[in-house]
mmCIF file of C-alpha atoms in Angstrom:
data_model
loop_
_atom_site.group_PDB
_atom_site.id
_atom_site.type_symbol
_atom_site.label_atom_id
_atom_site.label_comp_id
_atom_site.label_asym_id
_atom_site.label_seq_id
_atom_site.Cartn_x
_atom_site.Cartn_y
_atom_site.Cartn_z
ATOM 1 C CA MET A 95 98.608 -7.929 -81.287
ATOM 2 C CA ILE A 96 101.985 -6.267 -81.577
ATOM 3 C CA ALA A 97 102.700 -7.095 -78.283
ATOM 4 C CA PHE A 98 102.512 -11.444 -79.112
ATOM 5 C CA CYS A 99 105.535 -10.108 -81.670
ATOM 6 C CA ARG A 100 107.842 -8.633 -80.037
ATOM 7 C CA LYS A 101 110.492 -11.153 -78.895
ATOM 8 C CA GLN A 102 111.317 -10.331 -75.222
ATOM 9 C CA PRO A 103 115.384 -9.718 -75.080
ATOM 10 C CA LYS A 104 117.510 -13.049 -73.510
ATOM 11 C CA PRO A 105 119.112 -13.119 -70.582
ATOM 12 C CA PRO A 106 123.373 -12.592 -71.330
ATOM 13 C CA ALA A 107 124.622 -16.090 -71.181
ATOM 14 C CA LEU A 108 126.250 -17.130 -68.190
ATOM 15 C CA THR A 109 130.359 -18.532 -68.666
ATOM 16 C CA ARG A 110 130.874 -22.091 -67.618
ATOM 17 C CA GLN A 111 132.693 -20.736 -64.627
ATOM 18 C CA GLN A 112 129.381 -19.495 -63.535
ATOM 19 C CA ALA A 113 126.959 -21.822 -64.546
ATOM 20 C CA LEU A 114 129.092 -24.249 -61.905
ATOM 21 C CA ALA A 115 128.683 -21.979 -59.129
ATOM 22 C CA CYS A 116 124.841 -21.681 -59.395
ATOM 23 C CA ILE A 117 122.790 -23.180 -56.955
ATOM 24 C CA PRO A 118 120.525 -25.765 -57.581
ATOM 25 C CA THR A 119 117.126 -25.529 -55.236
ATOM 26 C CA ARG A 120 114.028 -27.555 -54.947
ATOM 27 C CA ALA A 121 110.752 -25.246 -56.340
ATOM 28 C CA PRO A 122 108.522 -25.933 -53.308
ATOM 29 C CA SER A 123 105.427 -27.213 -55.383
ATOM 30 C CA VAL A 124 107.418 -30.552 -56.683
ATOM 31 C CA ARG A 125 106.167 -33.389 -55.031
ATOM 32 C CA GLU A 126 108.560 -37.019 -54.355
ATOM 33 C CA SER A 127 107.336 -40.085 -54.213
ATOM 34 C CA ARG A 128 110.086 -43.512 -53.766
ATOM 35 C CA ARG A 129 109.287 -46.131 -56.196
ATOM 36 C CA ALA A 130 112.294 -48.381 -54.726
ATOM 37 C CA PRO A 131 115.733 -47.120 -52.355
ATOM 38 C CA GLN A 132 117.232 -45.567 -56.166
ATOM 39 C CA VAL A 133 113.195 -44.573 -58.329
ATOM 40 C CA ILE A 134 112.281 -41.379 -57.152
ATOM 41 C CA VAL A 135 108.924 -40.767 -58.803
ATOM 42 C CA LEU A 136 108.789 -36.317 -59.282
ATOM 43 C CA SER A 137 104.899 -35.212 -59.466
ATOM 44 C CA TYR A 138 105.084 -31.629 -60.760
ATOM 45 C CA THR A 139 102.584 -28.920 -63.024
ATOM 46 C CA GLU A 140 103.458 -28.172 -66.663
ATOM 47 C CA PRO A 141 103.312 -24.576 -67.252
ATOM 48 C CA LEU A 142 101.128 -22.951 -69.628
ATOM 49 C CA HIS A 143 102.029 -21.650 -72.871
ATOM 50 C CA PRO A 144 102.565 -17.626 -71.925
ATOM 51 C CA VAL A 145 99.567 -16.794 -74.168
ATOM 52 C CA LEU A 146 97.390 -19.630 -72.751
ATOM 53 C CA SER A 147 98.571 -18.307 -69.425
ATOM 54 C CA ALA A 148 97.647 -14.729 -71.041
ATOM 55 C CA ILE A 149 94.249 -15.064 -71.682
ATOM 56 C CA ARG A 150 93.598 -17.402 -68.387
ATOM 57 C CA ASN A 151 94.450 -14.399 -66.608
ATOM 58 C CA ALA A 152 92.237 -11.661 -68.416
ATOM 59 C CA LEU A 153 89.809 -14.244 -67.855
ATOM 60 C CA LYS A 154 90.431 -13.822 -63.642
ATOM 61 C CA LYS A 155 90.896 -17.419 -63.721
ATOM 62 C CA PRO A 156 94.258 -19.162 -61.990
ATOM 63 C CA PRO A 157 96.616 -19.984 -64.542
ATOM 64 C CA GLU A 158 96.628 -23.951 -63.918
ATOM 65 C CA GLY A 159 98.759 -26.677 -65.865
ATOM 66 C CA ARG A 160 98.796 -30.283 -66.047
ATOM 67 C CA ILE A 161 100.454 -32.553 -63.445
ATOM 68 C CA ARG A 162 103.105 -33.953 -64.695
ATOM 69 C CA ARG A 163 105.241 -37.738 -63.431
ATOM 70 C CA LEU A 164 108.831 -37.846 -63.961
ATOM 71 C CA GLU A 165 110.134 -41.368 -62.433
ATOM 72 C CA LEU A 166 114.501 -40.914 -61.971
ATOM 73 C CA ASP A 167 116.350 -43.469 -61.954
ATOM 74 C CA ALA A 168 119.762 -44.797 -59.771
ATOM 75 C CA MET A 169 121.711 -42.155 -61.226
ATOM 76 C CA GLY A 170 118.966 -39.641 -61.024
ATOM 77 C CA SER A 171 117.577 -40.341 -57.927
ATOM 78 C CA THR A 172 121.695 -39.771 -56.372
ATOM 79 C CA VAL A 173 121.700 -36.515 -58.001
ATOM 80 C CA TRP A 174 117.932 -35.249 -56.673
ATOM 81 C CA ASP A 175 119.144 -36.032 -52.853
ATOM 82 C CA TRP A 176 122.250 -33.999 -52.905
ATOM 83 C CA ILE A 177 120.262 -31.488 -53.694
ATOM 84 C CA ASP A 178 120.154 -29.070 -50.881
ATOM 85 C CA GLY A 179 119.627 -25.477 -51.141
ATOM 86 C CA ALA A 180 123.579 -24.813 -50.631
ATOM 87 C CA SER A 181 125.442 -27.259 -52.911
ATOM 88 C CA THR A 182 126.722 -25.654 -56.646
ATOM 89 C CA VAL A 183 126.756 -27.372 -59.274
ATOM 90 C CA SER A 184 129.946 -27.811 -59.252
ATOM 91 C CA ASP A 185 129.707 -29.456 -55.976
ATOM 92 C CA LEU A 186 127.224 -31.526 -57.471
ATOM 93 C CA ALA A 187 129.724 -33.006 -60.021
ATOM 94 C CA ILE A 188 132.666 -33.367 -58.083
ATOM 95 C CA ARG A 189 130.466 -35.624 -55.221
ATOM 96 C CA PHE A 190 128.803 -37.754 -58.607
ATOM 97 C CA SER A 191 132.501 -38.333 -59.838
ATOM 98 C CA LYS A 192 133.721 -39.535 -56.462
ATOM 99 C CA HIS A 193 130.800 -41.526 -55.939
ATOM 100 C CA TYR A 194 130.223 -42.838 -59.145
ATOM 101 C CA GLY A 195 134.591 -42.398 -60.574
ATOM 102 C CA VAL A 196 134.076 -40.966 -63.130
ATOM 103 C CA LEU A 197 136.176 -37.871 -64.553
ATOM 104 C CA LEU A 198 135.546 -35.095 -63.447
ATOM 105 C CA ARG A 199 134.409 -33.462 -66.164
ATOM 106 C CA GLU A 200 132.478 -36.596 -66.988
ATOM 107 C CA ALA A 201 130.529 -35.322 -64.306
ATOM 108 C CA GLN A 202 130.040 -31.921 -64.910
ATOM 109 C CA LEU A 203 128.630 -32.526 -68.440
ATOM 110 C CA SER A 204 125.864 -34.650 -67.086
ATOM 111 C CA VAL A 205 125.357 -33.346 -63.800
ATOM 112 C CA SER A 206 124.436 -30.291 -65.807
ATOM 113 C CA GLN A 207 122.550 -31.605 -68.153
ATOM 114 C CA PHE A 208 120.737 -33.739 -65.799
ATOM 115 C CA LEU A 209 119.902 -29.711 -64.414
ATOM 116 C CA ARG A 210 118.718 -27.779 -66.630
ATOM 117 C CA GLU A 211 116.770 -30.798 -68.084
ATOM 118 C CA LEU A 212 115.392 -30.126 -64.659
ATOM 119 C CA GLY A 213 115.488 -26.191 -64.892
ATOM 120 C CA LYS A 214 113.355 -26.797 -67.946
ATOM 121 C CA ARG A 215 110.376 -28.476 -66.353
ATOM 122 C CA GLY A 216 110.176 -25.552 -63.282
ATOM 123 C CA ILE A 217 111.117 -28.669 -61.117
ATOM 124 C CA ILE A 218 113.903 -26.805 -59.677
ATOM 125 C CA VAL A 219 115.601 -23.747 -60.043
ATOM 126 C CA LEU A 220 119.613 -22.328 -60.499
ATOM 127 C CA ARG A 221 120.119 -19.736 -58.496
ATOM 128 C CA LEU A 222 123.056 -17.326 -59.101
ATOM 129 C CA PRO A 223 126.185 -17.261 -55.562
ATOM 130 C CA PRO A 224 125.644 -14.406 -53.359
ATOM 131 C CA ASP A 225 128.167 -12.100 -54.522
ATOM 132 C CA ASP A 226 130.918 -12.350 -52.229
ATOM 133 C CA PRO A 227 130.782 -9.348 -49.573
ATOM 134 C CA PRO A 228 132.850 -6.487 -49.396
ATOM 135 C CA THR A 229 136.246 -7.067 -47.860
ATOM 136 C CA ARG A 230 136.848 -4.356 -44.844
ATOM 137 C CA SER A 231 140.745 -2.802 -44.454
#
């Protein structure tokens, strides 16, 4: 019973530069369908609460969640289409800034918030960029 009360250590917070350098990648379990050229509906499985998941595991049942749907508007659909697993958050913000004619700082905030929401739902995963390879002398 005590194990449920222990707080898990939080991962260290990323700096702004580190967060902008992250690479968003679509979760393989997410399905997309287009309602119109600029409207995408994402279907994903909502993860179970950790306690419910532990109970299901103890009962030897697969951890299942509810199927959820998220409809993206034109801007969200545009950013979703740009997520390719290679572009960084910063790359997406620059592209967003040019495409919609907004200031870069505003684009960084908007794209970061959008990706954060997708990440909370398990729709995308943010990967840290690989370290630069050591230079040879």
